[in-house]
Coordinates of C-alpha atoms (C1' of nucleotides) in Angstrom, one line a residue:
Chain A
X1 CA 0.0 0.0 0.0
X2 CA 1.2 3.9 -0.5
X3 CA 2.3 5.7 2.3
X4 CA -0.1 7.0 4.3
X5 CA -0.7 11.1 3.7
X6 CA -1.2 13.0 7.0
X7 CA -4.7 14.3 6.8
X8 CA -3.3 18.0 8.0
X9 CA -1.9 18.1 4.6
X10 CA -5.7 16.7 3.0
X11 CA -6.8 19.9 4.7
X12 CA -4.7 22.2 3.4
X13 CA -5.4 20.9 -0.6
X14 CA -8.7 22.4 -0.6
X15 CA -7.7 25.8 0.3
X16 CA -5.0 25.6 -2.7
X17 CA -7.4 24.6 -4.9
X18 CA -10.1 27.5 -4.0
X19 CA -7.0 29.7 -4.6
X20 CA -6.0 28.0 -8.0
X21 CA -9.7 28.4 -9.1
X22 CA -9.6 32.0 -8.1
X23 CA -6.1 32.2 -10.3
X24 CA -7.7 30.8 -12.8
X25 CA -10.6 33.3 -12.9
X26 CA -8.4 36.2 -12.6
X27 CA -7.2 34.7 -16.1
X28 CA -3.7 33.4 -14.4
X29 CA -1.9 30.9 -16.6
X30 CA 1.1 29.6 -14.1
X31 CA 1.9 30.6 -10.3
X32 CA 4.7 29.5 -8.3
X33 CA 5.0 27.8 -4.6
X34 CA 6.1 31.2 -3.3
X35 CA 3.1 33.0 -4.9
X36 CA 0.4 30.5 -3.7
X37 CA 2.1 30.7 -0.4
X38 CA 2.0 34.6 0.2
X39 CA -1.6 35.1 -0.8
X40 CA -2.4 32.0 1.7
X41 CA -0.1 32.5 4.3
X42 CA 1.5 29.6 3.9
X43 CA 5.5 28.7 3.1
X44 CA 6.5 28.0 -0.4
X45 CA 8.5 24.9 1.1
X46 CA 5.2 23.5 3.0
X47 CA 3.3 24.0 -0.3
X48 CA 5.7 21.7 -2.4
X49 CA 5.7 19.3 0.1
X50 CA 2.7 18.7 0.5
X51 CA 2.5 18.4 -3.4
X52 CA 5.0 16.4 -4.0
X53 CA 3.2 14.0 -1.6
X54 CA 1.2 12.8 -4.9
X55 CA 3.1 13.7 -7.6
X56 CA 5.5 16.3 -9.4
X57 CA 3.3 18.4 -11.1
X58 CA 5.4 21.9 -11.6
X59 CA 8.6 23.3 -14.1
X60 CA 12.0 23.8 -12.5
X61 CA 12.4 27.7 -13.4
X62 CA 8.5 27.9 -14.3
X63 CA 6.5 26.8 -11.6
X64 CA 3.0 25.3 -12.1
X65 CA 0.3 25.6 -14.9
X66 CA -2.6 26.7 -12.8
X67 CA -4.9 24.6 -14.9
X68 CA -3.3 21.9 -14.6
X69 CA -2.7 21.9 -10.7
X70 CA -6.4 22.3 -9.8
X71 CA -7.2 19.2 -12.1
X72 CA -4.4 17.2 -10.2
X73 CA -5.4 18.6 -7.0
X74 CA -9.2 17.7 -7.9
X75 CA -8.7 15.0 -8.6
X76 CA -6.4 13.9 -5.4
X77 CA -9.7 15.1 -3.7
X78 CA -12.3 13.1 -5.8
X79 CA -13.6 16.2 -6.7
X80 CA -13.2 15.7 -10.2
X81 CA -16.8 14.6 -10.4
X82 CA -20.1 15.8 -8.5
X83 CA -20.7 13.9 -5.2
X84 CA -24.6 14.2 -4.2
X85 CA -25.5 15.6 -1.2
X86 CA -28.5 16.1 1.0
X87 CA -29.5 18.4 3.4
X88 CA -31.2 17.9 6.8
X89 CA -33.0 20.8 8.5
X90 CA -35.0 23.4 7.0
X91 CA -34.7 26.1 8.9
X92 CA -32.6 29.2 8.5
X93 CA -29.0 27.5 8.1
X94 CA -30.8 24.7 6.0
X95 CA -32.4 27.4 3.7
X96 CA -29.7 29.3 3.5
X97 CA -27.5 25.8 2.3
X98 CA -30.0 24.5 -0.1
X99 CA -30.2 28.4 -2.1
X100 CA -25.9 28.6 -2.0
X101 CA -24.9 28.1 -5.5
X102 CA -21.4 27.5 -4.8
X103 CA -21.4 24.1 -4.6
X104 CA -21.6 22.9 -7.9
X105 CA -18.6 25.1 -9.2
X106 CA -16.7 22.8 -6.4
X107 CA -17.8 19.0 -6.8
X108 CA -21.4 18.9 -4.6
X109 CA -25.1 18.8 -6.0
X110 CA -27.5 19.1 -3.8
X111 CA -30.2 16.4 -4.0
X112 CA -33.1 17.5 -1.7
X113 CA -33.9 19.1 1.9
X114 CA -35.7 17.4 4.7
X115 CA -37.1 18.1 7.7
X116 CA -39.5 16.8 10.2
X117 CA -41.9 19.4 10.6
X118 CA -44.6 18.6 8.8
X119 CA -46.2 22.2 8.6
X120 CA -43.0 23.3 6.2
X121 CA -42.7 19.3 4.1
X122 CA -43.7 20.5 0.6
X123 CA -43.3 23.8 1.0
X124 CA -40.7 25.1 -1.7
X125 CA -37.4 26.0 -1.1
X126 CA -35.7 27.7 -3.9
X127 CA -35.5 24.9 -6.6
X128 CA -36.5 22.2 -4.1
X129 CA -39.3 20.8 -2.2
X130 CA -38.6 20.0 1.4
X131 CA -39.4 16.5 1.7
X132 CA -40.3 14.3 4.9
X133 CA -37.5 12.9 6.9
X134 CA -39.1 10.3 7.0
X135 CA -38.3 10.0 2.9
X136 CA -34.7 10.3 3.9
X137 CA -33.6 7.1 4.1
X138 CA -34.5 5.4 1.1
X139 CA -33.8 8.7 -0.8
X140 CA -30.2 7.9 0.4
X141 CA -30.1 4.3 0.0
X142 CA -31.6 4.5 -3.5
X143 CA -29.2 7.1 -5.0
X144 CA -26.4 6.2 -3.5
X145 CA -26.0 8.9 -1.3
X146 CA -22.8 9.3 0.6
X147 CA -22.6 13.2 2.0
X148 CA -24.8 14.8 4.5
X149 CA -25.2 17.9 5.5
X150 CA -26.8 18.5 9.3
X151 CA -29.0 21.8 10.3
X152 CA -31.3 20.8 12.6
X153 CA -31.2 21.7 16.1
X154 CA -28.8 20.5 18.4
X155 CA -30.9 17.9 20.3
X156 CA -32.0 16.7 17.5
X157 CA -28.4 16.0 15.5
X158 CA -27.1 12.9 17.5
X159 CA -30.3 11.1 16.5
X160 CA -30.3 12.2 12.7
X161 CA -26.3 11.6 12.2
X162 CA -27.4 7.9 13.6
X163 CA -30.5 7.3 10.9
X164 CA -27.9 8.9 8.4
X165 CA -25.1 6.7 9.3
X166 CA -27.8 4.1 9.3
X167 CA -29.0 4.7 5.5
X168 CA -25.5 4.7 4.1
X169 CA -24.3 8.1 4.8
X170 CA -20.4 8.6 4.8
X171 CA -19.5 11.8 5.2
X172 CA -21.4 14.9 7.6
X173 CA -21.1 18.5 7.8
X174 CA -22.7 19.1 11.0
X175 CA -24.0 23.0 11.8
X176 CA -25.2 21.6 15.2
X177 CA -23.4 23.0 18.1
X178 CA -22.8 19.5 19.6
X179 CA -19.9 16.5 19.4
X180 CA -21.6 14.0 17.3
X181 CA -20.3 10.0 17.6
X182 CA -19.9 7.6 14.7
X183 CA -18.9 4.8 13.8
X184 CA -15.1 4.3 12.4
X185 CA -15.4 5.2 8.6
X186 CA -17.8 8.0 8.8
X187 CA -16.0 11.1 8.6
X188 CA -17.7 14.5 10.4
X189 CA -16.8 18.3 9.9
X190 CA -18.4 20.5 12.4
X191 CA -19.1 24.1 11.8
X192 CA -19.9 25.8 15.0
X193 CA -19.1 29.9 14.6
X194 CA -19.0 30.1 18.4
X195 CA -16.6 27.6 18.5
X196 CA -14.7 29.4 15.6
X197 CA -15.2 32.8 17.7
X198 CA -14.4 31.5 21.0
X199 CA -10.8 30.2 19.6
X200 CA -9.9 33.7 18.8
X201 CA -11.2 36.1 22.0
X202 CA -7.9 34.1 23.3
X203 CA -5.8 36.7 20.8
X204 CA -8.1 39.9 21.8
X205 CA -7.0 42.5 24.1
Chain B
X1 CA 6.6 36.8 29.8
X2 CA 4.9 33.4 30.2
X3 CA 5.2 30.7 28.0
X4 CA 3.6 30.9 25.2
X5 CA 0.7 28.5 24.7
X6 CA 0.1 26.5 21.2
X7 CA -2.7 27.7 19.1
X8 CA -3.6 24.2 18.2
X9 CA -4.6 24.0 21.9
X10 CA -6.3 27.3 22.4
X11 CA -8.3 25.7 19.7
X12 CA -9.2 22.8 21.4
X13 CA -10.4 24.8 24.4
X14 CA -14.0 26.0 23.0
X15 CA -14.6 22.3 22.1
X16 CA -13.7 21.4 25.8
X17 CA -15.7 24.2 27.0
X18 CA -18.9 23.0 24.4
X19 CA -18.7 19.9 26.1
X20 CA -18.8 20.7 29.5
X21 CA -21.7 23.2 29.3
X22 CA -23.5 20.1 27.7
X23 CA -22.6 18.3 30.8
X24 CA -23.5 20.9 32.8
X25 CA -27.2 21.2 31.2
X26 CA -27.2 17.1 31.9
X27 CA -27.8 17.9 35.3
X28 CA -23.7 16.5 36.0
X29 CA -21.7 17.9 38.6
X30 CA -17.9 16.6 38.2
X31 CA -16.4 14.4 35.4
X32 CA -12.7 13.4 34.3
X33 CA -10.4 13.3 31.8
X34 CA -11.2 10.1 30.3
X35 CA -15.0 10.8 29.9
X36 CA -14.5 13.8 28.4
X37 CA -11.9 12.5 26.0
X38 CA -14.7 9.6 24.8
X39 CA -16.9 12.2 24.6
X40 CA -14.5 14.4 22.2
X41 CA -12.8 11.7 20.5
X42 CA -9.4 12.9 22.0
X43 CA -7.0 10.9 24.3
X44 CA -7.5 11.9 27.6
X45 CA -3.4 12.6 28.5
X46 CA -4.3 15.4 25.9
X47 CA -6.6 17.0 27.6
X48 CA -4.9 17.0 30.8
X49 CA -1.7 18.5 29.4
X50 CA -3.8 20.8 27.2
X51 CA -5.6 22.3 30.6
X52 CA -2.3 21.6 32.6
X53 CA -0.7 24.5 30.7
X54 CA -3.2 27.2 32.6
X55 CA -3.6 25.5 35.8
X56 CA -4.4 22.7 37.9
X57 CA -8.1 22.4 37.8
X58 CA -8.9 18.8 38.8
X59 CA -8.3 16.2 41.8
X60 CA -7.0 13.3 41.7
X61 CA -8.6 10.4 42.5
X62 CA -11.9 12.8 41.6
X63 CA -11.9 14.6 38.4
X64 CA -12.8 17.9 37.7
X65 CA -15.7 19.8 38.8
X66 CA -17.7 20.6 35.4
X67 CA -18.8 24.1 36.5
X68 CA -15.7 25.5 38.1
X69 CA -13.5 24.0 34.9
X70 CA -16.1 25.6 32.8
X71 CA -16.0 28.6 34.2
X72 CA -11.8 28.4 34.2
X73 CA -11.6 28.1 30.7
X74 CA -14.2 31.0 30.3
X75 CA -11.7 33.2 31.6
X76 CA -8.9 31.3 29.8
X77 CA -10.6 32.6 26.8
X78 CA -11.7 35.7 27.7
X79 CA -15.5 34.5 27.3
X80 CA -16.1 35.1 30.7
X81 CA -17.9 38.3 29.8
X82 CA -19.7 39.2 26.2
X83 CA -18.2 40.8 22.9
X84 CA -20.2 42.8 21.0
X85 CA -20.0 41.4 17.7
X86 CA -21.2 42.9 14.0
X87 CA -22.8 41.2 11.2
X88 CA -21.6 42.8 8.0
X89 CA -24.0 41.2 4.6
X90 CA -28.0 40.7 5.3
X91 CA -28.1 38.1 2.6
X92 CA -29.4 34.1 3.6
X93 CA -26.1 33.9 5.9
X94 CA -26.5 37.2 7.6
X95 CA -29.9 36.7 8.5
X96 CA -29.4 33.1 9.8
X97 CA -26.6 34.8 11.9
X98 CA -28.6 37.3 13.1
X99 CA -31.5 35.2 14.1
X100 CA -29.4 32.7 15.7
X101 CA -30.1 32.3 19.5
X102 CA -27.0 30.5 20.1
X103 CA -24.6 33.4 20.7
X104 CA -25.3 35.0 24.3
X105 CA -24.6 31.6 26.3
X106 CA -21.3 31.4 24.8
X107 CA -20.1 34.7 24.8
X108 CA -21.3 37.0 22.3
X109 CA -23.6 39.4 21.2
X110 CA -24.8 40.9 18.0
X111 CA -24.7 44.8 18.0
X112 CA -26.3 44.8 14.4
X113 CA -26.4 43.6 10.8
X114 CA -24.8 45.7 8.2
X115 CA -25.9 45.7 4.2
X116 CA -24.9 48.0 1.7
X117 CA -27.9 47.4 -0.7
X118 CA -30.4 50.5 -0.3
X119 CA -33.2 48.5 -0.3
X120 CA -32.4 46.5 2.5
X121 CA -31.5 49.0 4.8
X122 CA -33.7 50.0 7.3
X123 CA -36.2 46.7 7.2
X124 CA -36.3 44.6 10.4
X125 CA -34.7 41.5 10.6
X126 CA -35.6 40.1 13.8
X127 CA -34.7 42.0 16.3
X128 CA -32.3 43.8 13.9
X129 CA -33.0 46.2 11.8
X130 CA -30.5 46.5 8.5
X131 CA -28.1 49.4 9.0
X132 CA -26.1 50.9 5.9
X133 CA -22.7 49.9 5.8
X134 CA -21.5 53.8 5.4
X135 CA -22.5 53.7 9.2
X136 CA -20.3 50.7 9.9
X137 CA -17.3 52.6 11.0
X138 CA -19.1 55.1 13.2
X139 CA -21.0 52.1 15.1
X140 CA -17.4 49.8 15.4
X141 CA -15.5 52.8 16.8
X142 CA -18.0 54.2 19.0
X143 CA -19.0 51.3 21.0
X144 CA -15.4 50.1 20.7
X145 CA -16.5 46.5 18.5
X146 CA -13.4 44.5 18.0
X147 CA -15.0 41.5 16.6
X148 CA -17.4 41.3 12.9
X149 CA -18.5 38.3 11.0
X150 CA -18.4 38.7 7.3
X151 CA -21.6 37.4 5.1
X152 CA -21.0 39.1 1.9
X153 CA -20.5 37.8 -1.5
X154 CA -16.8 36.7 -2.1
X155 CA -15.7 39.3 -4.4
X156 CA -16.8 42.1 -2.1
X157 CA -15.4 40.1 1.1
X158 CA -11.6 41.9 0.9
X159 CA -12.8 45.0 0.7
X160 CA -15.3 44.7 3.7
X161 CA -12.7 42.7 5.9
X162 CA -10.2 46.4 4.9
X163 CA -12.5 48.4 6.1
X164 CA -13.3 46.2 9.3
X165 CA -9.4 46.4 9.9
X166 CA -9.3 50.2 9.6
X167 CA -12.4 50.7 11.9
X168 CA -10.7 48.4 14.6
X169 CA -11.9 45.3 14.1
X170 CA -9.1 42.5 15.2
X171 CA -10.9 39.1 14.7
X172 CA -13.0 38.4 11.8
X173 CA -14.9 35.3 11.1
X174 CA -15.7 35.0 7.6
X175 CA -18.0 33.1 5.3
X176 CA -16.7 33.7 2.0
X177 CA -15.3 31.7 0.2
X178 CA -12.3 33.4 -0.5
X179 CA -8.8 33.7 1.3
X180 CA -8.6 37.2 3.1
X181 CA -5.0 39.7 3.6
X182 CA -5.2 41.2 7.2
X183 CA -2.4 42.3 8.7
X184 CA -0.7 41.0 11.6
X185 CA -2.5 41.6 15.0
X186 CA -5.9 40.9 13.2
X187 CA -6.8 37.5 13.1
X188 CA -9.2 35.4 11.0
X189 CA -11.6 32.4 11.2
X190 CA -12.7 30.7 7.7
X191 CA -16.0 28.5 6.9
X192 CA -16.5 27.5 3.6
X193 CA -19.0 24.3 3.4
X194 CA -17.6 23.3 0.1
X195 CA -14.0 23.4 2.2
X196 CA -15.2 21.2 4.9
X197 CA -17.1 18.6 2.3
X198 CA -13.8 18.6 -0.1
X199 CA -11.6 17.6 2.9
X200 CA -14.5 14.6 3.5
X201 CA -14.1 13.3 0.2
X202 CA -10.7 12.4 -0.5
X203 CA -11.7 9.7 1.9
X204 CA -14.8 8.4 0.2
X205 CA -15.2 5.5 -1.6
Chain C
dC1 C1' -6.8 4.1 60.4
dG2 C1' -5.1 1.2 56.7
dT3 C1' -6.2 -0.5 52.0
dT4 C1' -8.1 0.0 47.6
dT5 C1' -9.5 2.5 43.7
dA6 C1' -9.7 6.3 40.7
dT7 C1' -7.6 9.9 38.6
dT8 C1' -4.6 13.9 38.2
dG9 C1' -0.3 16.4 36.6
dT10 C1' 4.0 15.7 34.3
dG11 C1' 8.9 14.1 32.8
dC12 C1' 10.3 11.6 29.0
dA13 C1' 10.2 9.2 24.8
dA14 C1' 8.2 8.7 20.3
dC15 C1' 6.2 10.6 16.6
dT16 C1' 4.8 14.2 13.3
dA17 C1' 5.2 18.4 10.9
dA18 C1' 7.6 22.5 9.3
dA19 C1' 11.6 24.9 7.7
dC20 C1' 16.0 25.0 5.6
dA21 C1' 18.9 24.7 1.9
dC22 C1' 20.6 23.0 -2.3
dA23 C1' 21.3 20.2 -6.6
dA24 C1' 18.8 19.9 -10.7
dT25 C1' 17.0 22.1 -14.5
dA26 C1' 13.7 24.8 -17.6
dG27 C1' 13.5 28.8 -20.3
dG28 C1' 15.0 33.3 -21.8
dG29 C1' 18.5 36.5 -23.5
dG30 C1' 22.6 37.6 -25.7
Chain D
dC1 C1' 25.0 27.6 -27.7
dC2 C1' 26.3 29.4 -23.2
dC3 C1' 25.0 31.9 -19.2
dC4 C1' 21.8 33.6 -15.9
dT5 C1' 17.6 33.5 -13.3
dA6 C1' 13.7 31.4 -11.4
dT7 C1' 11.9 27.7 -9.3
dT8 C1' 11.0 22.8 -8.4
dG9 C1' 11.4 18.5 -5.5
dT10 C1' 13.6 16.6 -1.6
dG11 C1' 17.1 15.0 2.0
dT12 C1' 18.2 16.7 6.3
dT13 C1' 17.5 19.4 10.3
dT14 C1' 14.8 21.7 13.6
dA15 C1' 10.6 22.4 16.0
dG16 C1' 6.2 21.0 17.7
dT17 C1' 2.8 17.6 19.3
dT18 C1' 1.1 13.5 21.2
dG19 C1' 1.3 9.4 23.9
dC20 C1' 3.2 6.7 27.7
dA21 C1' 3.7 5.6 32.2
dC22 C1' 4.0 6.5 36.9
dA23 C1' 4.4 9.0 41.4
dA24 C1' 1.2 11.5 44.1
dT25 C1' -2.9 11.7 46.3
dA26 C1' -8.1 12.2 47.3
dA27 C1' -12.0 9.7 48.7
dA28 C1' -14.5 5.5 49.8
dC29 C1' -14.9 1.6 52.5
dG30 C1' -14.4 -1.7 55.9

DNA sequence: CGTTTATTGTGCAACTAAACACAATAGGGG
DNA sequence: CCCCTATTGTGTTTAGTTGCACAATAAACG
């Protein structure tokens, strides 16, 4: 098997490829190591490192087709094709996910909204209908649905990330302000901002 | 000068604090290292040496009395009183941020929600109502606001987080998806869903 | 009041990550 | 075609982080 790659460098690829993509946009053809890494904050050393972890894909003297990078990088990421996602929890976070149309540009379609309150099932939201989660898992389990998204409240999110995990479900993004527990193989990202706020009052005064 | 403590644990000190607050609400009165660290997913020699850097909090042979810790790292943090904060976009974000109940327990509070699209301003948005962002400045350096959130589309989002720095604002917690320049002395918090899902997938399938 | 159990705080060892520094070399200019 | 500049990929070194293991000790129990 290859050598294992620390997943502190997995979290670093998607930040260089949001900055490649914004490059590319700008109508950039190449950058270099040391370019990336000033507008990330990052070293030039770290950023070929971590790199070179899959592959050589830059010019001694040139540096790397920008292009080209974010395909190699998307594709490192399995980003090179859409993944479908769903999203749990209609309420303000949930709404505001399922009308975000930045996902697509980035791998993610999303494939419906559910919730449990049956005054706002069939209601639309933006393109799509919010649909009973009670629909949820055999939506999952019949489209192959691997990536979750979690925006219901936080007493509720243990108890959905377990029928999730239960239907097939492989990867959450949890908005609840809780710890949720899984199962080995079930990967979890949390997104708290009081969390994210709280880390840097530390720094303030 | 003290030692200087590592910013990857200062980031594990919210999550730590998260935790015991839901311990708290369970009606618990003391807990330990090793129940926490099941909780968390973290070994509990971490935790101990993480906390063991500000203090000795616990007992041995007891644990560690869930309120008093809590309120320990409070003040390690500096949450141990609230931070006026500023929402800066009223778009699906903004709003969700403004209505979001979550804030005061943990430290925070919202001092208002900024948009710069005329028609916006001035209509109620919960308890907010919409200010201009011309006003922005005035508000920050009046009531002395160190902290914003930005909610604004990504190719406004460096400008915004300028002026935030030039106002006074020293920690911003943004939402677009884009990398932001501050200078040093200001810091910055990033959440980007497509981020946290791209960092999931590599380990799909 | 002695024994047992639980659990802390921490020195040290092991591991992991970041930075340094340089040989290799692509491409441009004369 | 040779020299110069820019820049990669990487071996080595340095720095930072985590885990181990245990002495110290608080509390419970008989």
């Amino acid at each position: 098997m290859a050598k294992q790659i620390p997943d502190i460098v997995i979290g670093r690829l998607p930040v260089y490829l949001r900055a490649l993509q914004q490059m590319k946009q700008e109508g950039r053809q190449v950058t270099s190591s040391q370019e990336l890494g000033e507008r990330l904050g990052i070293s030039a050393a770290q950023i070929r490192k971590d790199l070179s972890q899959f592959g050589e894909f830059g010019k001694q003297g040139t540096g790397y087709n920008i292009e080209y990078l974010a395909n190699q990088v998307r594709e490192i990421l399995k980003v090179n094709r859409s993944w479908d996602v769903i999203i749990v929890g209609a309420g303000d976070i949930g709404r505001a996910l399922a009308g975000y149309n930045g996902f697509s540009e980035r791998g993610f379609k999303i494939r419906g909204i559910f919730d449990n309150n049956a005054s706002l099932v069939g209601s639309k939201q933006g393109e799509f209908t919010i649909s009973d989660s009670k629909t949820m898992k055999e939506v999952i389990q019949t489209s192959g649905i691997k990536i979750a998204m979690i925006a219901v409240p936080a007493g509720h999110a243990q108890q959905v990330a377990d029928q999730l995990v239960e239907a097939g479900i492989r990867a959450i993004l949890s908005y609840a302000p809780v710890n949720l527990n899984v199962p080995a193989g079930v990967r979890v990202q949390n997104i708290d901002p009081s969390i994210h706020l709280q880390r840097m009052t530390y720094y303030l005064e």
